[in-house]
Coordinates of N, CA and C and ligand atoms in Angstrom, one line a residue:
M3 N -5.3 9.1 18.7 CA -4.4 8.2 18.0 C -3.2 9.0 17.3
K4 N -2.1 8.4 17.3 CA -0.9 9.0 16.7 C -1.2 9.2 15.2
N5 N -0.5 10.1 14.6 CA -0.6 10.3 13.1 C 0.1 9.1 12.5
L6 N -0.3 8.8 11.2 CA 0.4 7.9 10.4 C 1.0 8.7 9.2
V7 N 2.4 8.7 9.2 CA 3.0 9.5 8.1 C 3.6 8.6 7.1
L8 N 3.3 8.8 5.8 CA 3.8 8.0 4.7 C 4.8 8.8 4.0
V9 N 6.0 8.1 3.9 CA 7.2 8.7 3.2 C 7.6 7.8 2.1
G10 N 8.1 8.4 1.0 CA 8.6 7.5 -0.1 C 8.7 8.3 -1.4
F11 N 9.4 7.7 -2.3 CA 9.6 8.3 -3.6 C 8.3 8.6 -4.4
M12 N 8.4 9.4 -5.4 CA 7.3 9.7 -6.2 C 6.8 8.3 -6.9
G13 N 5.5 8.1 -6.8 CA 5.0 6.8 -7.4 C 5.0 5.7 -6.4
S14 N 5.3 6.0 -5.2 CA 5.3 4.9 -4.2 C 4.0 4.6 -3.6
G15 N 2.9 5.3 -4.0 CA 1.6 5.0 -3.6 C 1.2 5.7 -2.3
K16 N 1.9 6.7 -1.9 CA 1.6 7.3 -0.6 C 0.2 7.9 -0.6
T17 N -0.2 8.6 -1.6 CA -1.5 9.2 -1.7 C -2.6 8.2 -1.9
S18 N -2.5 7.3 -2.9 CA -3.6 6.4 -3.1 C -3.8 5.4 -2.0
A19 N -2.7 4.8 -1.5 CA -2.8 3.8 -0.4 C -3.1 4.5 0.9
G20 N -2.6 5.7 1.0 CA -2.8 6.5 2.2 C -4.3 6.9 2.4
K21 N -5.0 7.2 1.3 CA -6.4 7.5 1.4 C -7.2 6.3 1.9
L22 N -6.9 5.2 1.3 CA -7.6 3.9 1.7 C -7.3 3.6 3.1
A23 N -6.0 3.7 3.5 CA -5.6 3.4 4.9 C -6.4 4.3 5.9
A24 N -6.5 5.6 5.5 CA -7.2 6.5 6.4 C -8.7 6.1 6.6
Q25 N -9.3 5.7 5.4 CA -10.7 5.2 5.5 C -10.8 4.1 6.5
R26 N -9.9 3.1 6.3 CA -10.0 1.9 7.1 C -9.7 2.2 8.6
L27 N -8.9 3.2 8.9 CA -8.5 3.5 10.3 C -9.5 4.5 10.9
G28 N -10.3 5.1 10.0 CA -11.2 6.2 10.5 C -10.4 7.4 10.9
L29 N -9.3 7.7 10.2 CA -8.5 8.9 10.5 C -8.7 9.9 9.3
T30 N -8.3 11.1 9.5 CA -8.4 12.2 8.5 C -7.2 12.1 7.5
F31 N -7.4 12.1 6.2 CA -6.3 12.1 5.3 C -5.9 13.5 4.9
V32 N -4.5 13.7 4.9 CA -4.0 15.0 4.5 C -2.9 14.7 3.5
D33 N -3.0 15.4 2.3 CA -1.9 15.3 1.3 C -1.1 16.6 1.4
M34 N 0.2 16.5 1.8 CA 0.9 17.7 2.0 C 1.0 18.6 0.7
D35 N 1.3 18.0 -0.4 CA 1.4 18.8 -1.6 C 0.1 19.5 -1.9
A36 N -1.0 18.8 -1.7 CA -2.3 19.5 -1.9 C -2.5 20.7 -1.0
V37 N -2.1 20.6 0.3 CA -2.2 21.7 1.2 C -1.4 22.9 0.7
V38 N -0.1 22.6 0.3 CA 0.7 23.7 -0.2 C 0.1 24.3 -1.4
E39 N -0.4 23.5 -2.3 CA -1.1 24.1 -3.5 C -2.2 25.0 -3.1
Q40 N -3.0 24.5 -2.2 CA -4.2 25.2 -1.8 C -3.8 26.6 -1.2
R41 N -2.8 26.5 -0.3 CA -2.5 27.7 0.4 C -1.8 28.8 -0.5
H42 N -1.2 28.3 -1.6 CA -0.5 29.3 -2.4 C -1.3 29.6 -3.7
G43 N -2.4 28.9 -3.9 CA -3.2 29.1 -5.1 C -2.4 28.8 -6.4
Q44 N -1.4 27.9 -6.3 CA -0.6 27.5 -7.4 C -0.3 26.0 -7.3
T45 N -0.1 25.4 -8.5 CA 0.3 24.0 -8.5 C 1.7 23.9 -8.0
I46 N 2.1 22.7 -7.7 CA 3.5 22.4 -7.3 C 4.5 22.8 -8.4
S47 N 4.1 22.5 -9.6 CA 4.9 22.8 -10.8 C 5.1 24.3 -10.9
Q48 N 4.0 25.1 -10.7 CA 4.0 26.5 -10.8 C 4.9 27.1 -9.7
I49 N 4.8 26.5 -8.5 CA 5.6 27.0 -7.4 C 7.1 26.8 -7.7
F50 N 7.4 25.7 -8.2 CA 8.8 25.4 -8.6 C 9.3 26.4 -9.6
E51 N 8.4 26.6 -10.6 CA 8.8 27.5 -11.7 C 8.9 29.0 -11.3
T52 N 8.0 29.4 -10.5 CA 8.0 30.9 -10.2 C 8.8 31.2 -9.0
K53 N 8.8 30.3 -8.0 CA 9.5 30.7 -6.7 C 10.7 29.8 -6.5
G54 N 10.8 28.7 -7.2 CA 12.0 27.9 -7.0 C 11.8 26.8 -6.0
E55 N 12.7 25.8 -6.1 CA 12.6 24.6 -5.2 C 12.9 25.0 -3.8
A56 N 13.8 25.9 -3.5 CA 14.2 26.2 -2.1 C 12.9 26.8 -1.4
F57 N 12.1 27.6 -2.1 CA 10.9 28.2 -1.5 C 10.0 27.0 -1.2
F58 N 9.8 26.1 -2.1 CA 8.9 25.0 -1.9 C 9.3 24.2 -0.6
R59 N 10.6 23.9 -0.5 CA 11.1 23.2 0.6 C 10.9 23.9 2.0
Q60 N 11.0 25.2 1.9 CA 10.6 26.0 3.2 C 9.2 25.8 3.6
R61 N 8.3 25.9 2.6 CA 6.9 25.7 2.8 C 6.6 24.3 3.4
E62 N 7.3 23.4 2.8 CA 7.1 22.0 3.1 C 7.6 21.8 4.6
R63 N 8.7 22.4 4.9 CA 9.2 22.3 6.3 C 8.3 22.9 7.3
A64 N 7.7 24.1 7.0 CA 6.8 24.8 7.9 C 5.5 23.9 8.1
L65 N 5.1 23.3 7.0 CA 3.9 22.4 7.1 C 4.2 21.2 8.0
V66 N 5.4 20.6 7.9 CA 5.7 19.5 8.7 C 5.6 19.9 10.2
R67 N 6.1 21.0 10.5 CA 6.1 21.4 11.9 C 4.6 21.6 12.4
E68 N 3.8 22.1 11.5 CA 2.4 22.3 11.9 C 1.7 20.9 12.1
L69 N 1.9 20.0 11.1 CA 1.2 18.8 11.1 C 1.7 17.8 12.2
A70 N 3.0 18.0 12.6 CA 3.5 17.1 13.6 C 2.9 17.4 15.0
S71 N 2.3 18.5 15.1 CA 1.6 18.9 16.4 C 0.2 18.3 16.4
F72 N -0.3 17.8 15.3 CA -1.7 17.2 15.3 C -1.7 15.7 15.7
Q73 N -2.9 15.2 15.8 CA -3.1 13.8 16.0 C -4.2 13.3 15.0
D74 N -4.3 12.0 14.9 CA -5.5 11.4 14.2 C -5.4 11.7 12.7
R75 N -4.3 11.9 12.1 CA -4.2 12.2 10.7 C -3.4 11.1 10.0
V76 N -3.8 10.8 8.8 CA -2.9 10.0 7.9 C -2.3 11.0 6.9
I77 N -1.0 11.2 6.9 CA -0.3 12.3 6.2 C 0.5 11.7 5.0
A78 N 0.2 12.0 3.8 CA 1.0 11.6 2.7 C 2.0 12.8 2.4
T79 N 3.3 12.5 2.6 CA 4.3 13.6 2.4 C 4.7 13.6 0.9
G80 N 5.4 14.7 0.6 CA 6.0 14.7 -0.8 C 7.3 13.9 -0.7
G81 N 7.7 13.4 -1.9 CA 8.9 12.5 -1.9 C 10.2 13.1 -1.4
G82 N 10.3 14.4 -1.3 CA 11.5 15.0 -0.9 C 11.6 15.4 0.5
I83 N 10.7 14.9 1.3 CA 10.6 15.3 2.7 C 11.9 14.8 3.5
V84 N 12.5 13.7 3.0 CA 13.7 13.1 3.6 C 14.9 14.0 3.5
L85 N 14.9 15.0 2.6 CA 16.1 15.7 2.3 C 16.5 16.6 3.5
D86 N 15.5 17.0 4.3 CA 15.9 17.7 5.5 C 15.6 16.8 6.7
G87 N 16.6 16.4 7.4 CA 16.5 15.5 8.5 C 15.6 15.9 9.6
N88 N 15.4 17.3 9.7 CA 14.5 17.8 10.8 C 13.1 17.3 10.6
N89 N 12.7 17.1 9.3 CA 11.3 16.7 9.0 C 11.0 15.4 9.7
L90 N 11.8 14.4 9.4 CA 11.5 13.0 10.0 C 11.7 13.1 11.5
R91 N 12.6 13.9 12.0 CA 12.8 14.0 13.5 C 11.5 14.6 14.1
D92 N 10.9 15.6 13.5 CA 9.7 16.2 14.0 C 8.5 15.2 14.0
F93 N 8.4 14.5 12.8 CA 7.3 13.6 12.7 C 7.4 12.4 13.6
S94 N 8.7 12.0 13.8 CA 8.9 10.8 14.7 C 8.4 11.0 16.1
R95 N 8.4 12.2 16.5 CA 8.0 12.5 17.9 C 6.5 12.2 18.1
T96 N 5.7 12.5 17.1 CA 4.3 12.4 17.3 C 3.6 11.4 16.4
S97 N 4.3 10.7 15.6 CA 3.7 10.0 14.5 C 4.4 8.6 14.3
I98 N 3.6 7.7 13.7 CA 4.3 6.5 13.2 C 4.6 6.7 11.7
V99 N 5.9 6.6 11.4 CA 6.4 6.9 10.1 C 6.6 5.6 9.4
I100 N 6.0 5.5 8.2 CA 6.2 4.3 7.4 C 6.7 4.7 6.0
C101 N 7.8 4.0 5.6 CA 8.4 4.3 4.3 C 7.8 3.4 3.2
C102 N 7.3 3.9 2.2 CA 6.8 3.1 1.0 C 7.9 3.1 0.0
W103 N 8.6 1.9 -0.1 CA 9.7 1.8 -1.0 C 9.1 1.4 -2.4
V104 N 9.8 1.9 -3.5 CA 9.4 1.4 -4.8 C 10.7 1.4 -5.7
D105 N 10.8 0.3 -6.5 CA 12.0 0.2 -7.4 C 11.9 1.3 -8.5
S106 N 13.1 1.6 -9.0 CA 13.1 2.7 -10.0 C 12.2 2.4 -11.2
R107 N 12.2 1.2 -11.7 CA 11.5 0.9 -12.9 C 10.0 1.0 -12.7
V108 N 9.5 0.6 -11.5 CA 8.1 0.7 -11.2 C 7.8 2.2 -10.9
A109 N 8.6 2.9 -10.2 CA 8.4 4.3 -10.0 C 8.2 5.0 -11.4
Y110 N 9.1 4.7 -12.3 CA 9.0 5.3 -13.6 C 7.7 5.0 -14.3
E111 N 7.3 3.7 -14.3 CA 6.1 3.3 -14.9 C 4.9 4.0 -14.3
R112 N 4.9 4.1 -13.0 CA 3.7 4.8 -12.3 C 3.7 6.3 -12.5
T113 N 4.8 6.9 -12.9 CA 4.8 8.4 -12.9 C 5.0 8.9 -14.3
K114 N 5.1 8.0 -15.3 CA 5.6 8.5 -16.6 C 4.6 9.4 -17.3
D115 N 3.3 9.2 -17.0 CA 2.3 10.0 -17.7 C 1.9 11.3 -16.9
A116 N 2.4 11.4 -15.7 CA 2.0 12.5 -14.9 C 2.7 13.8 -15.3
K117 N 2.0 14.9 -15.3 CA 2.6 16.2 -15.7 C 2.8 17.1 -14.5
H118 N 2.6 16.6 -13.3 CA 2.6 17.5 -12.2 C 3.8 17.3 -11.3
R119 N 4.9 16.6 -11.8 CA 6.0 16.4 -11.0 C 7.2 17.1 -11.6
P120 N 7.5 18.3 -11.1 CA 8.5 19.2 -11.8 C 9.9 18.5 -11.8
L121 N 10.3 17.7 -10.8 CA 11.6 17.1 -10.8 C 11.8 16.1 -11.8
L122 N 10.7 15.5 -12.3 CA 10.8 14.5 -13.4 C 10.8 15.1 -14.8
G123 N 10.5 16.4 -14.8 CA 10.5 17.1 -16.1 C 9.2 16.8 -16.9
L124 N 8.9 17.7 -17.8 CA 7.7 17.6 -18.6 C 8.1 17.2 -20.0
L125 N 9.3 17.5 -20.4 CA 9.7 17.2 -21.8 C 10.7 16.0 -21.7
G126 N 11.3 15.7 -22.9 CA 12.3 14.7 -22.9 C 11.7 13.3 -23.3
T127 N 12.6 12.4 -23.6 CA 12.2 11.1 -24.0 C 11.9 10.2 -22.8
D128 N 11.3 9.0 -23.0 CA 11.1 8.1 -21.9 C 12.4 7.7 -21.2
S129 N 13.4 7.6 -22.0 CA 14.7 7.1 -21.4 C 15.3 8.3 -20.6
D130 N 15.1 9.5 -21.0 CA 15.5 10.6 -20.1 C 14.8 10.6 -18.8
R131 N 13.5 10.3 -18.9 CA 12.7 10.3 -17.7 C 13.1 9.2 -16.7
L132 N 13.3 8.0 -17.3 CA 13.8 6.8 -16.5 C 15.1 7.1 -15.9
A133 N 16.0 7.8 -16.6 CA 17.3 8.1 -16.1 C 17.2 9.0 -14.9
R134 N 16.3 10.0 -15.0 CA 16.1 10.9 -13.9 C 15.6 10.3 -12.7
V135 N 14.6 9.3 -12.9 CA 14.0 8.6 -11.7 C 15.2 7.8 -11.1
E136 N 16.0 7.1 -11.9 CA 17.1 6.3 -11.3 C 18.0 7.1 -10.5
K137 N 18.4 8.3 -11.1 CA 19.4 9.1 -10.4 C 18.9 9.7 -9.1
L138 N 17.7 10.2 -9.1 CA 17.1 10.8 -7.9 C 16.9 9.7 -6.8
L139 N 16.4 8.5 -7.2 CA 16.2 7.5 -6.3 C 17.5 7.0 -5.7
R140 N 18.5 6.9 -6.5 CA 19.9 6.5 -6.0 C 20.4 7.5 -5.0
E141 N 20.2 8.8 -5.3 CA 20.6 9.8 -4.3 C 19.9 9.7 -3.0
R142 N 18.7 9.3 -3.0 CA 17.9 9.3 -1.8 C 17.7 7.9 -1.1
E143 N 18.2 6.9 -1.8 CA 18.0 5.5 -1.3 C 18.3 5.4 0.1
S144 N 19.5 5.8 0.6 CA 19.9 5.6 1.9 C 19.0 6.3 2.9
L145 N 18.4 7.5 2.5 CA 17.5 8.2 3.4 C 16.2 7.4 3.6
Y146 N 15.7 6.9 2.5 CA 14.4 6.1 2.6 C 14.7 4.8 3.4
K147 N 15.8 4.2 3.1 CA 16.1 2.9 3.8 C 16.5 3.0 5.2
A148 N 16.8 4.2 5.7 CA 17.1 4.4 7.1 C 15.8 4.4 7.9
I149 N 14.6 4.4 7.3 CA 13.4 4.4 8.1 C 13.0 2.9 8.4
P150 N 13.0 2.6 9.7 CA 12.8 1.1 10.0 C 11.5 0.5 9.6
N151 N 10.4 1.2 9.6 CA 9.1 0.7 9.1 C 9.1 0.9 7.6
R152 N 9.3 -0.2 6.9 CA 9.4 0.0 5.4 C 8.6 -1.1 4.7
I153 N 7.9 -0.7 3.6 CA 7.1 -1.7 2.9 C 7.6 -1.6 1.4
D154 N 8.0 -2.7 0.8 CA 8.3 -2.7 -0.6 C 7.0 -2.8 -1.4
T155 N 6.6 -1.7 -2.0 CA 5.3 -1.6 -2.7 C 5.4 -2.0 -4.2
S156 N 6.7 -2.3 -4.6 CA 6.9 -2.5 -6.1 C 5.9 -3.5 -6.7
A157 N 5.6 -4.6 -6.0 CA 4.7 -5.6 -6.7 C 3.4 -5.6 -6.0
M158 N 3.0 -4.5 -5.3 CA 1.7 -4.5 -4.6 C 0.7 -3.7 -5.3
S159 N -0.6 -4.2 -5.2 CA -1.7 -3.3 -5.6 C -1.9 -2.3 -4.5
V160 N -2.7 -1.3 -4.8 CA -3.0 -0.2 -3.8 C -3.7 -0.8 -2.6
E161 N -4.6 -1.8 -2.8 CA -5.3 -2.4 -1.7 C -4.3 -3.2 -0.8
Q162 N -3.4 -4.0 -1.4 CA -2.4 -4.7 -0.6 C -1.6 -3.8 0.2
Q163 N -1.2 -2.7 -0.5 CA -0.3 -1.7 0.2 C -1.1 -1.1 1.4
A164 N -2.3 -0.7 1.2 CA -3.1 -0.2 2.3 C -3.3 -1.2 3.4
D165 N -3.5 -2.4 3.1 CA -3.6 -3.5 4.2 C -2.3 -3.5 5.0
E166 N -1.2 -3.5 4.3 CA 0.1 -3.6 5.0 C 0.4 -2.4 5.8
I167 N 0.0 -1.2 5.3 CA 0.2 0.0 6.1 C -0.7 0.0 7.4
V168 N -1.9 -0.5 7.2 CA -2.8 -0.5 8.4 C -2.3 -1.5 9.4
R169 N -1.8 -2.7 8.9 CA -1.3 -3.7 9.8 C -0.1 -3.2 10.6
M170 N 0.8 -2.5 9.9 CA 2.0 -2.0 10.5 C 1.7 -0.9 11.5
Y171 N 0.8 0.0 11.1 CA 0.4 1.1 12.0 C -0.2 0.5 13.3
K172 N -1.2 -0.4 13.2 CA -1.8 -1.0 14.4 C -0.8 -1.6 15.3
Q173 N 0.1 -2.3 14.7 CA 1.1 -3.0 15.5 C 2.0 -2.0 16.3
Q174 N 2.4 -0.9 15.6 CA 3.2 0.1 16.2 C 2.5 0.9 17.2
A175 N 1.2 1.2 16.9 CA 0.4 2.1 17.7 C -0.2 1.4 18.9
G176 N -0.1 0.0 18.8 CA -0.8 -0.8 19.8 C -2.3 -0.6 19.7
A177 N -2.8 -0.3 18.5 CA -4.3 -0.1 18.4 C -5.0 -1.3 18.1
Ligands
S3P202 C1 8.9 15.8 -4.9 C2 7.8 15.0 -4.8 C3 6.4 15.5 -5.1 C4 6.3 16.9 -4.8 C5 7.4 17.7 -5.5 C6 8.8 17.2 -5.1 C7 10.2 15.2 -4.6 O1 5.5 14.8 -4.3 O2 6.4 17.2 -3.4 O3 7.2 17.6 -6.8 O4 11.2 15.9 -4.3 O5 10.3 13.9 -4.6 P1 5.0 13.2 -4.6 O6 6.1 12.3 -4.0 O7 3.7 13.1 -3.9 O8 4.9 13.1 -6.1

């Protein structure tokens, strides 16, 4: 079976709905950030802090190339995967790519207590954090919205999102 690749902003439910969808489809779940963390023995925040974002993006790019050559995986990508067009190009060859869209207010609510997302910052007020989410999402909006298979997850539960992902995947994969 083709891979199912989930793309979307931080807080769009790629990991939680992806795990459920993988269970329902009987495919292996892979979280790209978790693989990078495991291989480097550092958290994503530590990698950003000690080696910088450019290093992280290189590791992310190398992992896309590796995973795109596999089959039978549900892959939750990091939110910034769309920044390098080569990533979606590689995945599109071997996988069904689905974008999980989320509105900025909902992305903010879902991520505001998390400490593991370096781009959203660890310090600052709630309004600083909301402004950061809005700015980043605005910058990336056209990249996410260029993906034809798209689900607006803003008002969905994780279960509803997983159902919709499975439905779309089966339709596209002819499964
Ligand atoms: C990032 C999203 C994160 C992680 C890193 C950068 C981004 O993944 O890869 O902090 O640029 O949007 P999640 O989308 O899983 O939070």
